[in-house]
Coordinates of C-alpha atoms in Angstrom, one line a residue:
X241 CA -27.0 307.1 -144.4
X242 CA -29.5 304.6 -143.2
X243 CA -29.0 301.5 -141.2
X244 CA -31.5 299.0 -140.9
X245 CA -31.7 295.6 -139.1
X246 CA -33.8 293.3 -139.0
X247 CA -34.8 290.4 -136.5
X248 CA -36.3 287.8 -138.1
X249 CA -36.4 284.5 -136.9
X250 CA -36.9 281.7 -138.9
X251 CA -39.9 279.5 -137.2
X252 CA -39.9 277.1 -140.4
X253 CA -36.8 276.0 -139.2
X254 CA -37.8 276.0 -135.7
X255 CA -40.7 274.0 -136.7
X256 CA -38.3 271.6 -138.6
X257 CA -36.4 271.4 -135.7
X258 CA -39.5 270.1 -133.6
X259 CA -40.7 267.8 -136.2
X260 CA -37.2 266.3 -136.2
X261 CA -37.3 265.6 -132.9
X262 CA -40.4 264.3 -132.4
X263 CA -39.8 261.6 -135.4
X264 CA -36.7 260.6 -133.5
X265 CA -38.6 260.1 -130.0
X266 CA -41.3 257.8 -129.0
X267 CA -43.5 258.1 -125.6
X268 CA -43.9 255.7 -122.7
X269 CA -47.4 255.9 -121.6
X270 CA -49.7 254.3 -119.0
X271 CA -51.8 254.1 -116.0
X272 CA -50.9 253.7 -112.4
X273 CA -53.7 252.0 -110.3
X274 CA -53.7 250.9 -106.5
X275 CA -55.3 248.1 -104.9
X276 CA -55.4 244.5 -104.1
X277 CA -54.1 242.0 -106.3
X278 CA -55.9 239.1 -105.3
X279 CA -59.0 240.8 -103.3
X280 CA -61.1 238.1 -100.9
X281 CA -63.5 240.9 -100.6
X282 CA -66.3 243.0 -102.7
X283 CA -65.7 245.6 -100.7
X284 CA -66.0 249.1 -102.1
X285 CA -63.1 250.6 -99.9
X286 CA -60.8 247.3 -101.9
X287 CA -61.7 248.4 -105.4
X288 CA -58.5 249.1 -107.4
X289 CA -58.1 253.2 -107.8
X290 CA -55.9 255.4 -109.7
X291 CA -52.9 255.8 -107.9
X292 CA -52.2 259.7 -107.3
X293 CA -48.6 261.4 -107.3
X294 CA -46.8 258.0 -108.2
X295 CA -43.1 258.5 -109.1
X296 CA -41.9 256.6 -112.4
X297 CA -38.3 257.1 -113.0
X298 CA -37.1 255.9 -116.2
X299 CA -32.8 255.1 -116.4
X300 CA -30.4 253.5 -119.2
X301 CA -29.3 250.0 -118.9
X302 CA -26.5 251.1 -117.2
X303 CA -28.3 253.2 -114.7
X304 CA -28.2 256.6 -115.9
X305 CA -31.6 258.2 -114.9
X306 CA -32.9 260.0 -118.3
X307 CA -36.3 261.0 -116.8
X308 CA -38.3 261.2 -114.0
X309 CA -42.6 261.6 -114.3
X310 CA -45.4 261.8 -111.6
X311 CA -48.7 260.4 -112.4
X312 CA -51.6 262.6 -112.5
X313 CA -55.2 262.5 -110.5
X314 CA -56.3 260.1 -112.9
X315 CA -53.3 257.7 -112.3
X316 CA -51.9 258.3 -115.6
X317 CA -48.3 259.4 -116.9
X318 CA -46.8 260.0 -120.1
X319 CA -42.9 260.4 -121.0
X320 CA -41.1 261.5 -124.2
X321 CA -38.1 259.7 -124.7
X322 CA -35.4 259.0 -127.7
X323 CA -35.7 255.6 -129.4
X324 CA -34.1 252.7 -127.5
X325 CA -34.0 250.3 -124.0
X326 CA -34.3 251.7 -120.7
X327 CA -35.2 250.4 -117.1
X328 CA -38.5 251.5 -115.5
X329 CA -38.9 251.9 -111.9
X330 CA -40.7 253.4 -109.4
X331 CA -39.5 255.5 -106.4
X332 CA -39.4 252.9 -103.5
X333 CA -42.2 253.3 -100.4
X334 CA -41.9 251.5 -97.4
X335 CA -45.2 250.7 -98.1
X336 CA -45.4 249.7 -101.9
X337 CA -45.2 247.0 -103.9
X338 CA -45.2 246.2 -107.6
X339 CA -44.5 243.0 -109.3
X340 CA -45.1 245.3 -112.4
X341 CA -41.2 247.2 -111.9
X342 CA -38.6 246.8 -112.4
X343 CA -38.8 246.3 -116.3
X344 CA -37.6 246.7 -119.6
X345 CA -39.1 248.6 -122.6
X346 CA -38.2 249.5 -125.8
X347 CA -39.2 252.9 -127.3
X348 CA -39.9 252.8 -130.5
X349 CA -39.3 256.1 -132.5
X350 CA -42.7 257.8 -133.3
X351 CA -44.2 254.8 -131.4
X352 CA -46.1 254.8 -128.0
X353 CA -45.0 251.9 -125.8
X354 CA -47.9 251.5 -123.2
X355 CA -46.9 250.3 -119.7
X356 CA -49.7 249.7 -116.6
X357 CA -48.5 249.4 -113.6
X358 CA -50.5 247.9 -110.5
X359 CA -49.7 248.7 -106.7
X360 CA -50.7 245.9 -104.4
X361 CA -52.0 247.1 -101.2
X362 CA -51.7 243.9 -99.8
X363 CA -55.1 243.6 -98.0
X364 CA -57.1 241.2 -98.9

């Protein structure tokens, strides 16, 4: 007598799976930048950059923090979410200041919502 068994896994259905959830999500996407809001100067040092290692959190209306994202070297950052309203904010600095967060987005399923998000530096 002869057993056999057999491990197969179904990767259609994973795949499936994937797709699903992808249709029912939508991204938040953007770019974090540093610099002076109202520069007086030309200065080179004063040019707006990509802001480095920037913490986004993203919450539910009631609070409820559903992600957290760092930007990259380029300033940017990219977060999946399920469809609906949340709360953006950044992680506060002693030393940092956006009139850019708090806010309110919508995600859109299969939708990217893009959000900027300017740090003054305060020198002018």
């Amino acid at each position: 007598m002869a057993f056999v068994f057999s491990c197969v896994k179904d990767y259609g259905n994973t795949l499936r799976n994937n797709e699903k959830k992808e249709t029912l999500s939508g991204k938040l996407v953007g770019v974090v930048t540093r610099g002076p809001i109202s520069p007086m100067s030309k200065d080179e040092n004063l040019q707006t950059k990509p802001a480095i290692d920037v913490k986004i959190v993203v919450m539910t209306l009631s609070g409820k923090i559903v992600e957290t994202v760092a930007t990259d070297n380029d300033g940017r950052y990219s977060i999946t979410l399920p469809g609906g309203t949340y709360r953006v904010e950044m992680l506060p600095s002693s030393s940092e200041m956006t009139k850019d967060l708090p806010t309110v987005v919508t995600i859109i399923k299969g939708k990217e919502t893009h959000l900027d998000i300017h740090i003054d530096t305060r020198i002018r």
